Short mmCIF file of C-alpha atoms in Angstrom, two decimals:
data_model
loop_
_atom_site.label_atom_id
_atom_site.label_comp_id
_atom_site.label_asym_id
_atom_site.label_seq_id
_atom_site.Cartn_x
_atom_site.Cartn_y
_atom_site.Cartn_z
CA MET A 22 0.00 0.00 0.00
CA ARG A 23 2.81 2.35 0.97
CA HIS A 24 4.63 1.47 -2.25
CA HIS A 25 1.57 2.41 -4.36
CA ALA A 26 1.13 5.66 -2.45
CA THR A 27 4.79 6.53 -2.98
CA HIS A 28 4.54 5.62 -6.66
CA PHE A 29 1.47 7.82 -7.10
CA GLY A 30 3.11 10.66 -5.18
CA ILE A 31 6.10 10.59 -7.51
CA ASP A 32 3.86 10.56 -10.59
CA LEU A 33 1.76 13.42 -9.25
CA ALA A 34 4.90 15.45 -8.51
CA LEU A 35 6.19 14.79 -12.03
CA ALA A 36 2.88 15.87 -13.58
CA LEU A 37 2.70 19.05 -11.51
CA ALA A 38 6.34 19.93 -12.17
CA GLY A 39 5.84 19.34 -15.88
CA GLY A 40 2.61 21.35 -15.89
CA ILE A 41 4.26 24.31 -14.18
CA ALA A 42 7.18 24.16 -16.61
CA MET A 43 4.77 23.96 -19.57
CA ARG A 44 2.85 26.95 -18.19
CA HIS A 45 5.99 29.05 -18.49
CA ALA A 46 7.17 27.45 -21.73
CA PHE A 47 3.96 27.76 -23.76
CA GLY A 48 2.22 30.87 -22.39
CA LEU A 49 1.82 34.36 -23.83
CA ASP A 50 5.36 35.27 -22.76
CA PRO A 51 7.11 31.92 -23.28
CA VAL A 52 10.50 30.95 -21.88
CA TRP A 53 11.86 29.47 -25.10
CA TRP A 54 14.55 27.17 -23.69
CA LEU A 55 12.14 25.60 -21.21
CA ALA A 56 9.93 24.36 -24.06
CA TRP A 57 12.63 21.88 -25.10
CA LEU A 58 12.37 20.05 -21.76
CA ALA A 59 9.06 20.94 -20.06
CA PRO A 60 6.88 18.02 -21.27
CA ALA A 61 9.44 15.34 -20.27
CA PRO A 62 8.25 14.90 -16.63
CA VAL A 63 4.64 14.55 -17.81
CA LEU A 64 5.63 11.90 -20.35
CA VAL A 65 7.60 10.01 -17.70
CA ALA A 66 4.61 10.08 -15.32
CA ALA A 67 2.31 8.81 -18.08
CA LEU A 68 4.63 5.94 -18.96
CA ARG A 69 4.84 4.90 -15.29
CA SER A 70 1.05 4.81 -14.89
CA GLY A 71 -1.96 2.87 -16.08
CA PRO A 72 -4.06 4.41 -18.87
CA TRP A 73 -6.62 6.21 -16.71
CA ARG A 74 -4.11 7.52 -14.21
CA ALA A 75 -1.91 8.64 -17.09
CA PHE A 76 -4.89 10.46 -18.63
CA LEU A 77 -5.78 12.22 -15.38
CA LEU A 78 -2.18 13.17 -14.61
CA THR A 79 -1.68 14.58 -18.10
CA LEU A 80 -5.01 16.39 -17.94
CA LEU A 81 -3.90 17.97 -14.67
CA ALA A 82 -0.60 19.06 -16.20
CA GLY A 83 -2.44 20.40 -19.24
CA LEU A 84 -4.82 22.42 -17.06
CA VAL A 85 -1.91 23.93 -15.15
CA ALA A 86 -0.26 24.85 -18.46
CA SER A 87 -3.32 26.18 -20.32
CA SER A 88 -4.58 28.17 -17.33
CA ALA A 89 -1.74 30.61 -18.01
CA SER A 90 -3.84 32.03 -20.87
CA PHE A 91 -7.21 31.85 -19.10
CA HIS A 92 -7.40 35.55 -18.22
CA TYR A 93 -6.52 36.43 -21.80
CA PHE A 94 -9.29 34.17 -23.07
CA THR A 95 -11.81 36.02 -20.89
CA LEU A 96 -10.84 39.24 -22.70
CA ALA A 97 -11.59 37.74 -26.10
CA MET A 98 -14.64 35.56 -25.39
CA PRO A 99 -17.45 34.95 -22.84
CA LEU A 100 -16.43 33.30 -19.56
CA PRO A 101 -18.05 29.87 -20.30
CA VAL A 102 -16.27 29.75 -23.65
CA ALA A 103 -12.98 30.74 -22.02
CA VAL A 104 -13.38 27.86 -19.55
CA LEU A 105 -14.20 25.48 -22.41
CA VAL A 106 -11.17 26.54 -24.45
CA THR A 107 -8.89 26.12 -21.44
CA VAL A 108 -10.22 22.60 -20.83
CA LEU A 109 -9.98 21.69 -24.52
CA LEU A 110 -6.32 22.72 -24.61
CA ALA A 111 -5.68 20.52 -21.57
CA LEU A 112 -7.56 17.65 -23.22
CA THR A 113 -5.34 18.05 -26.29
CA TRP A 114 -2.30 17.46 -24.09
CA ALA A 115 -4.01 14.43 -22.54
CA LEU A 116 -4.91 13.04 -25.97
CA VAL A 117 -1.45 13.47 -27.50
CA VAL A 118 0.40 12.11 -24.47
CA GLY A 119 -2.10 9.27 -24.06
CA LEU A 120 -1.79 8.15 -27.68
CA ALA A 121 2.00 8.49 -27.62
CA ARG A 122 2.06 6.42 -24.42
CA ARG A 123 0.05 3.70 -26.15
CA VAL A 124 2.50 3.58 -29.05
CA LEU A 125 5.56 3.54 -26.78
CA LEU A 126 4.17 0.68 -24.70
CA ARG A 127 2.85 -1.37 -27.62
CA VAL A 128 5.56 -0.93 -30.26
CA ALA A 129 8.85 -2.49 -29.23
CA SER A 130 11.06 -0.49 -31.57
CA PRO A 131 12.80 2.48 -29.94
CA TRP A 132 11.64 4.51 -32.95
CA ALA A 133 8.18 4.40 -31.39
CA VAL A 134 9.45 7.55 -29.63
CA LEU A 135 8.61 9.40 -32.85
CA ALA A 136 4.91 9.04 -31.98
CA TYR A 137 4.93 12.02 -29.63
CA PRO A 138 6.42 14.59 -32.07
CA LEU A 139 4.44 13.13 -34.98
CA LEU A 140 1.17 13.41 -33.07
CA TRP A 141 1.88 17.02 -32.14
CA CYS A 142 2.69 17.75 -35.79
CA ALA A 143 -0.62 16.18 -36.78
CA VAL A 144 -2.52 18.31 -34.25
CA ASP A 145 -0.66 21.43 -35.39
CA THR A 146 -1.40 20.78 -39.08
CA LEU A 147 -5.05 19.83 -38.59
CA MET A 148 -5.69 22.87 -36.37
CA ALA A 149 -4.07 25.18 -38.91
CA HIS A 150 -6.37 23.93 -41.66
CA LEU A 151 -9.61 23.10 -39.86
CA HIS A 152 -9.97 25.37 -36.82
CA PRO A 153 -11.42 28.89 -37.30
CA ASP A 154 -8.69 30.27 -35.05
CA GLY A 155 -5.94 28.23 -36.69
CA ASN A 156 -3.02 26.85 -34.70
CA TRP A 157 -2.78 29.93 -32.48
CA SER A 158 -1.56 27.77 -29.58
CA SER A 159 1.09 25.94 -31.63
CA LEU A 160 4.07 24.74 -29.62
CA ALA A 161 6.24 26.32 -32.31
CA TYR A 162 5.33 29.82 -31.15
CA SER A 163 7.15 29.19 -27.87
CA GLN A 164 10.34 29.81 -29.89
CA ALA A 165 9.21 33.08 -31.48
CA GLN A 166 11.80 35.13 -29.60
CA PHE A 167 14.67 32.72 -30.27
CA LEU A 168 15.39 33.44 -33.93
CA PRO A 169 17.90 30.61 -34.61
CA ALA A 170 15.19 28.04 -33.83
CA VAL A 171 12.42 29.63 -35.90
CA GLN A 172 14.45 29.69 -39.12
CA VAL A 173 13.39 26.07 -39.68
CA LEU A 174 9.95 27.51 -40.48
CA ALA A 175 11.38 28.55 -43.83
CA LEU A 176 11.88 24.85 -44.61
CA ALA A 177 8.91 23.03 -43.10
CA GLY A 178 6.61 25.54 -41.40
CA THR A 179 5.44 25.25 -37.81
CA ALA A 180 5.21 21.45 -38.09
CA GLY A 181 8.95 21.26 -38.71
CA LEU A 182 9.74 23.19 -35.56
CA VAL A 183 7.12 21.30 -33.53
CA PHE A 184 8.73 18.01 -34.56
CA VAL A 185 12.25 18.96 -33.46
CA LEU A 186 10.96 20.68 -30.32
CA SER A 187 8.94 17.63 -29.23
CA LEU A 188 11.48 14.94 -30.04
CA LEU A 189 13.91 15.73 -27.22
CA PRO A 190 11.46 15.42 -24.27
CA ALA A 191 10.06 12.23 -25.82
CA THR A 192 13.50 10.61 -26.01
CA ILE A 193 14.26 11.63 -22.42
CA ALA A 194 11.03 9.95 -21.29
CA LEU A 195 11.89 6.85 -23.35
CA ALA A 196 15.33 6.69 -21.72
CA VAL A 197 13.78 6.83 -18.25
CA GLN A 198 11.22 4.16 -19.13
CA ARG A 199 13.42 1.70 -21.06
CA GLY A 200 16.89 2.64 -19.92
CA TRP A 201 19.45 5.01 -21.42
CA GLN A 202 21.12 2.23 -23.38
CA ALA A 203 17.87 1.28 -25.15
CA ALA A 204 17.14 4.91 -26.00
CA ARG A 205 20.67 5.78 -27.06
CA THR A 206 20.05 5.98 -30.81
CA PRO A 207 16.83 8.07 -30.68
CA LEU A 208 18.36 10.32 -28.05
CA LEU A 209 21.41 10.86 -30.23
CA LEU A 210 19.14 11.68 -33.17
CA ALA A 211 17.22 14.19 -31.06
CA LEU A 212 20.41 15.92 -29.98
CA VAL A 213 21.79 15.99 -33.53
CA LEU A 214 18.53 17.42 -34.91
CA THR A 215 18.40 20.04 -32.19
CA VAL A 216 21.98 21.14 -32.80
CA ALA A 217 21.42 21.07 -36.58
CA THR A 218 18.29 23.24 -36.18
CA PHE A 219 20.21 25.83 -34.18
CA ALA A 220 23.19 25.71 -36.54
CA TYR A 221 20.96 26.18 -39.58
CA GLY A 222 19.25 29.10 -37.88
CA PHE A 223 22.48 30.85 -36.95
CA ALA A 224 23.81 30.32 -40.49
CA ARG A 225 20.61 31.54 -42.17
CA ILE A 226 20.30 34.83 -40.30
CA PRO A 227 22.50 37.40 -42.08
CA SER A 228 25.40 38.75 -40.08
CA THR A 229 24.82 42.19 -41.56
CA ALA A 230 22.13 44.67 -40.55
CA PRO A 231 18.79 44.56 -42.40
CA PRO A 232 18.80 46.51 -45.70
CA GLN A 233 17.57 50.09 -45.65
CA GLY A 234 14.32 50.44 -47.58
CA ASP A 235 11.44 52.88 -47.63
CA LEU A 236 11.00 55.11 -44.61
CA VAL A 237 7.69 54.10 -43.01
CA GLY A 238 5.71 55.68 -40.23
CA LEU A 239 3.34 53.97 -37.83
CA ALA A 240 0.78 55.86 -35.73
CA VAL A 241 -1.50 54.27 -33.13
CA ILE A 242 -4.03 55.64 -30.65
CA ASP A 243 -5.56 53.04 -28.34
CA ASP A 244 -8.80 54.91 -27.62
CA TYR A 245 -11.86 52.99 -28.80
CA LEU A 246 -14.31 54.61 -31.22
CA GLY A 247 -17.79 53.31 -31.95
CA PRO A 248 -21.50 54.13 -31.96
CA ARG A 249 -21.61 54.76 -28.19
CA VAL A 250 -18.50 56.94 -28.06
CA PRO A 251 -19.12 60.72 -27.89
CA PRO A 252 -18.54 62.38 -31.29
CA SER A 253 -16.15 64.83 -29.61
CA LEU A 254 -13.76 61.98 -28.73
CA GLY A 255 -13.96 60.65 -32.29
CA GLN A 256 -13.10 64.06 -33.68
CA GLN A 257 -10.20 64.37 -31.23
CA VAL A 258 -8.81 60.98 -32.25
CA TRP A 259 -9.02 61.67 -35.98
CA THR A 260 -7.51 65.13 -35.57
CA GLN A 261 -4.62 63.58 -33.67
CA TYR A 262 -4.13 60.96 -36.40
CA GLU A 263 -3.95 63.78 -38.95
CA ALA A 264 -1.29 65.47 -36.84
CA HIS A 265 0.69 62.20 -36.58
CA VAL A 266 0.56 61.65 -40.35
CA ALA A 267 1.71 65.23 -40.94
CA ALA A 268 4.59 64.84 -38.47
CA LEU A 269 5.72 61.47 -39.90
CA ALA A 270 5.53 62.77 -43.48
CA GLY A 271 7.54 65.81 -42.39
CA GLN A 272 10.25 63.44 -41.16
CA GLY A 273 10.41 61.73 -44.54
CA ALA A 274 7.95 58.83 -44.25
CA ARG A 275 6.71 57.65 -47.63
CA ILE A 276 4.21 55.16 -46.19
CA VAL A 277 2.15 55.57 -43.01
CA VAL A 278 0.26 52.69 -41.36
CA LEU A 279 -2.60 53.19 -38.89
CA PRO A 280 -4.18 50.40 -36.79
CA GLU A 281 -7.16 48.11 -37.33
CA LYS A 282 -10.82 49.17 -37.09
CA ILE A 283 -10.17 52.65 -35.73
CA ASP A 284 -13.91 53.24 -36.03
CA THR A 285 -16.97 51.29 -37.21
CA LEU A 286 -19.15 53.45 -39.44
CA THR A 287 -22.23 53.41 -41.64
CA PRO A 288 -21.52 53.31 -45.40
CA ALA A 289 -22.24 57.03 -45.71
CA ALA A 290 -19.96 57.97 -42.82
CA ALA A 291 -17.29 55.60 -44.15
CA GLN A 292 -17.47 57.30 -47.55
CA ALA A 293 -16.91 60.68 -45.91
CA LEU A 294 -13.98 59.36 -43.88
CA GLN A 295 -12.49 57.78 -46.98
CA ALA A 296 -12.51 61.16 -48.70
CA ARG A 297 -10.93 62.75 -45.62
CA LEU A 298 -8.12 60.20 -45.49
CA ALA A 299 -7.55 60.42 -49.24
CA ALA A 300 -7.16 64.17 -48.91
CA LEU A 301 -4.78 63.64 -45.97
CA ALA A 302 -2.60 61.30 -48.04
CA ALA A 303 -2.55 63.73 -50.96
CA ARG A 304 -1.80 66.71 -48.72
CA HIS A 305 1.34 65.04 -47.40
CA GLY A 306 2.27 62.92 -50.44
CA VAL A 307 2.25 59.57 -48.62
CA TRP A 308 0.80 56.12 -49.04
CA LEU A 309 -1.66 55.76 -46.16
CA ALA A 310 -2.97 52.42 -44.82
CA ALA A 311 -5.82 52.57 -42.28
CA GLY A 312 -8.18 50.03 -40.71
CA ILE A 313 -11.92 50.78 -40.71
CA GLY A 314 -15.07 48.83 -39.88
CA VAL A 315 -18.17 49.32 -42.04
CA ASP A 316 -21.62 48.35 -40.79
CA ASP A 317 -24.12 48.24 -43.65
CA ASP A 318 -27.37 47.51 -41.79
CA GLY A 319 -25.89 44.51 -39.96
CA SER A 320 -23.60 43.42 -42.79
CA LYS A 321 -20.22 44.21 -41.24
CA ARG A 322 -16.83 44.28 -42.92
CA ASN A 323 -13.38 44.81 -41.40
CA LEU A 324 -11.36 46.73 -44.00
CA ALA A 325 -7.88 48.08 -44.62
CA TRP A 326 -7.82 51.02 -47.01
CA LEU A 327 -4.68 51.99 -48.90
CA MET A 328 -4.62 55.58 -50.15
CA THR A 329 -2.16 56.77 -52.81
CA PRO A 330 -0.05 59.94 -52.55
CA ASP A 331 -2.32 61.57 -55.14
CA GLY A 332 -5.43 60.96 -53.02
CA HIS A 333 -7.04 57.85 -54.50
CA LEU A 334 -8.24 54.64 -52.86
CA ASP A 335 -5.88 52.04 -54.33
CA ALA A 336 -6.89 48.98 -52.24
CA ASN A 337 -9.94 48.06 -50.18
CA TYR A 338 -8.78 44.88 -48.45
CA GLN A 339 -11.27 42.87 -46.37
CA LYS A 340 -10.03 40.83 -43.42
CA HIS A 341 -10.05 37.07 -44.14
CA HIS A 342 -9.94 35.56 -40.66
CA ILE A 343 -12.35 36.84 -38.03
CA ALA A 344 -11.38 36.92 -34.33
CA PRO A 345 -13.79 35.59 -31.65
CA PRO A 346 -15.07 39.04 -30.52
CA GLU A 347 -16.06 39.97 -34.08
CA ARG A 348 -17.63 36.83 -35.50
CA GLU A 349 -20.50 38.92 -36.89
CA PHE A 350 -18.10 40.44 -39.46
CA LEU A 351 -18.04 38.93 -42.94
CA PRO A 352 -14.73 37.34 -44.03
CA GLY A 353 -13.00 38.47 -47.20
CA ALA A 354 -11.25 36.32 -49.78
CA GLU A 355 -9.18 38.66 -51.97
CA TYR A 356 -5.51 39.59 -51.61
CA ALA A 357 -4.10 43.07 -52.10
CA VAL A 358 -0.63 43.52 -53.60
CA ARG A 359 0.57 46.95 -54.70
CA VAL A 360 3.84 48.59 -55.69
CA ALA A 361 4.05 51.49 -53.24
CA ALA A 362 7.05 53.82 -52.92
CA SER A 363 9.93 51.55 -54.03
CA ALA A 364 8.76 48.05 -53.07
CA ARG A 365 6.04 45.45 -53.53
CA TYR A 366 3.67 45.51 -50.53
CA GLY A 367 0.74 43.38 -49.42
CA LEU A 368 -2.12 44.14 -47.03
CA ALA A 369 -3.36 41.97 -44.17
CA ILE A 370 -5.23 42.61 -40.92
CA CYS A 371 -4.24 41.32 -37.47
CA LYS A 372 -5.63 37.76 -37.14
CA ASP A 373 -4.95 37.03 -40.80
CA LEU A 374 -1.32 36.56 -39.79
CA HIS A 375 -2.25 33.78 -37.35
CA PHE A 376 -2.52 31.58 -40.46
CA ALA A 377 0.56 30.39 -42.32
CA ALA A 378 -1.54 29.99 -45.47
CA MET A 379 -2.04 33.76 -45.57
CA GLY A 380 1.70 34.40 -45.38
CA ARG A 381 2.36 31.76 -48.01
CA ALA A 382 -0.22 33.33 -50.34
CA TYR A 383 1.69 36.60 -50.17
CA GLY A 384 5.04 34.84 -50.42
CA THR A 385 4.02 33.19 -53.68
CA ARG A 386 2.96 36.64 -54.91
CA GLN A 387 6.54 37.85 -54.39
CA VAL A 388 5.59 40.41 -51.76
CA GLN A 389 8.55 42.18 -50.16
CA ALA A 390 6.71 43.52 -47.10
CA LEU A 391 3.26 43.38 -45.49
CA LEU A 392 1.40 46.38 -44.10
CA VAL A 393 -0.67 45.12 -41.16
CA PRO A 394 -3.20 47.22 -39.24
CA ALA A 395 -3.92 45.29 -36.03
CA TRP A 396 -5.76 45.39 -32.71
CA ASP A 397 -4.54 43.30 -29.78
CA PHE A 398 -5.64 42.90 -26.14
CA ASP A 399 -2.68 44.43 -24.26
CA GLU A 400 -1.95 41.09 -22.60
CA ASP A 401 -1.11 39.37 -25.89
CA GLY A 402 0.68 42.27 -27.55
CA LEU A 403 4.15 40.73 -27.55
CA TYR A 404 2.89 37.25 -28.46
CA ALA A 405 0.78 38.57 -31.36
CA ALA A 406 3.62 40.69 -32.74
CA ARG A 407 6.13 37.83 -32.67
CA LEU A 408 3.65 35.28 -34.03
CA SER A 409 2.86 37.59 -36.96
CA ALA A 410 6.54 38.15 -37.70
CA LEU A 411 6.98 34.38 -38.15
CA ARG A 412 4.82 34.53 -41.28
CA GLY A 413 7.61 36.59 -42.80
CA VAL A 414 10.19 33.96 -41.80
CA GLU A 415 8.10 31.19 -43.36
CA SER A 416 7.41 32.91 -46.66
CA GLY A 417 10.15 35.50 -46.99
CA PHE A 418 9.01 39.10 -46.45
CA ALA A 419 9.30 42.01 -44.02
CA MET A 420 6.40 43.26 -41.91
CA VAL A 421 5.08 46.62 -40.75
CA ARG A 422 2.51 46.02 -37.99
CA ALA A 423 0.63 48.80 -36.20
CA ALA A 424 -1.44 47.42 -33.31
CA ARG A 425 -3.81 49.14 -30.93
CA GLN A 426 -3.35 47.86 -27.37
CA GLY A 427 -0.18 46.20 -28.56
CA LEU A 428 3.08 47.03 -30.29
CA LEU A 429 4.16 49.07 -33.30
CA THR A 430 6.67 46.76 -34.95
CA VAL A 431 8.86 46.56 -38.05
CA THR A 432 10.57 43.22 -38.74
CA ASP A 433 12.71 41.78 -41.53
CA PRO A 434 12.22 38.46 -43.40
CA TYR A 435 14.25 36.63 -40.73
CA GLY A 436 12.14 37.85 -37.83
CA ARG A 437 14.65 40.42 -36.61
CA ILE A 438 13.14 43.47 -34.90
CA VAL A 439 14.11 46.60 -36.82
CA ALA A 440 12.10 48.97 -34.62
CA GLU A 441 9.41 48.59 -31.96
CA THR A 442 7.49 50.60 -29.38
CA PRO A 443 4.30 50.04 -27.34
CA SER A 444 1.02 51.71 -28.26
CA ALA A 445 -0.76 54.21 -25.98
CA GLY A 446 -3.97 56.15 -25.56
CA LEU A 447 -4.34 59.78 -26.64
CA PRO A 448 -2.21 61.42 -27.90
CA GLY A 449 -0.98 58.02 -29.07
CA THR A 450 2.38 56.68 -30.23
CA THR A 451 4.36 56.93 -33.45
CA LEU A 452 7.30 55.02 -34.87
CA LEU A 453 9.56 55.88 -37.79
CA ALA A 454 11.78 53.23 -39.36
CA ARG A 455 13.17 51.98 -42.64
CA VAL A 456 11.41 48.80 -43.69
CA PRO A 457 13.85 46.13 -44.96
CA ALA A 458 11.53 45.27 -47.85
CA GLN A 459 12.91 42.26 -49.68
CA HIS A 460 11.58 38.95 -50.88
CA VAL A 461 13.50 35.88 -49.68
CA ALA A 462 12.62 32.62 -51.42
CA THR A 463 11.78 29.80 -48.99
CA LEU A 464 11.08 26.11 -49.37
CA TYR A 465 7.94 26.46 -47.27
CA ALA A 466 6.47 29.03 -49.66
CA ARG A 467 6.79 26.43 -52.43
CA THR A 468 5.72 23.26 -50.58
CA GLY A 469 3.40 24.58 -47.87
CA ASP A 470 2.41 22.11 -45.17
CA LEU A 471 3.72 19.05 -47.00
CA PHE A 472 5.91 18.10 -44.04
CA GLY A 473 2.98 18.48 -41.66
CA TRP A 474 0.74 16.24 -43.75
CA LEU A 475 3.49 13.60 -44.02
CA CYS A 476 3.80 13.67 -40.23
CA THR A 477 0.02 13.31 -39.93
CA ALA A 478 0.09 10.22 -42.15
CA ALA A 479 3.02 8.75 -40.20
CA ALA A 480 1.23 9.36 -36.90
CA ALA A 481 -1.86 7.58 -38.23
CA LEU A 482 0.29 4.60 -39.25
CA LEU A 483 1.86 4.35 -35.81
CA LEU A 484 -1.58 4.42 -34.20
CA VAL A 485 -2.69 1.56 -36.43
CA LEU A 486 0.32 -0.44 -35.26
CA ALA A 487 -0.33 0.42 -31.61
CA PHE A 488 -4.02 -0.41 -31.62
CA GLY A 489 -3.83 -3.34 -34.01
CA PRO A 490 -3.97 -6.93 -32.75
CA ARG A 491 -0.40 -7.65 -33.82
CA GLY A 492 1.19 -4.72 -32.00
CA ALA A 493 4.49 -5.89 -30.55
CA ARG A 494 4.46 -5.11 -26.85
CA ALA A 495 7.32 -3.10 -25.44
CA VAL A 496 6.49 -4.05 -21.85
CA PRO A 497 6.40 -7.41 -20.10
CA ARG A 498 3.14 -9.34 -20.47
CA GLU A 499 2.47 -9.11 -16.75
CA ALA A 500 2.29 -5.33 -17.14
CA ALA A 501 -0.02 -5.52 -20.14
CA ALA A 502 -3.03 -4.53 -18.05
CA THR A 503 -1.57 -1.07 -17.75
CA VAL A 504 -1.27 -0.71 -21.50
CA ALA A 505 -4.76 -1.39 -22.74
#
């Protein structure tokens, strides 16, 4: 009895330690190096336990980890939905670890350790293509601030990084369960792949400073405008934006980017504002990108306008991917690519950049930089800015992102921060920087999620072997009751 209690106590401690480590490794402000080790204690606890105990221990660890984002979820969705999302993220951990455990205990080959990274790659790929919010919680984004690791995105997308990131903790768990000698070859492979990933990243990032391109200005005022906001505040905000555009143009900016959905207007009011912004662009001779919402009797659209220096509307881009608080808005389907100033620019809005397919679409259109009006939630400002920059790493372009309640950021095609500053309420914040507009060809832009789909197929094959009647057991027959 005492032995069982001690055994359970150790497993519980492992699950809690792993959950706490995962909370810090995969939250909104992730500790990148911890992500390479954090899941290992949870995997060890699962392999030491029967199926139901393993499920509950992993679920507990997953809840500890996913609860790090719970407050953020409450900002973006109703409380019951926030609770549901938190639980679903924890269940995803329980599912992946549970299935990987089954493979490791049923398939005798040490290469069964590949089940864990392959299953995470499958989840990552399926979420990216099937979920309305994409793979926002991808394990790959834990590395967003460690640029040598994220360069692998240019080869295989987020699935490539998820695979390498997940292989090391899986091999550590295998070594604990079967012995270091039995896990020697997979562990060596994991270490070689990890070192190779870092080496490739360091070699890919240029040793020179980003190239000097067009001078761009970003201007952001956090204050919310809408139907219930006093007209005097709206006038104050727009007057201040006009002053910011004038000041940035006076400092040499050729392009100015304003944030997402500064106001939501009727079609008539939007038409008047469009004329006002067109005149502003012409008065100062700049390309002007601004985010506006239009409510046409309940038919809502989230738009990014691009005005030319001679005062014409050159692009009327409609946001493709709708965030949870704005599901009533209609999604767009068209892309906007324009030669502005001296480079080839594309338009996107905030959540659009949560989807690698959006970045790839612009990469295949040879875009050199994206202009991105955005609106964050304060708490996720850093995470959203870094996540968006990874689209440029994957598909080879720079990014100019102006976010309310977030960061004003300019990045190069390798994810390097050229300039950055936090947004603020009235009178707002501005940023002036040279955008390193250049197109960098990447393998991912050509092949897309091919690696992810191959991993999905391989994961399915391993599950067939693990659940099939001929699965070769990796544990003694007397312990088989813990496997089923």
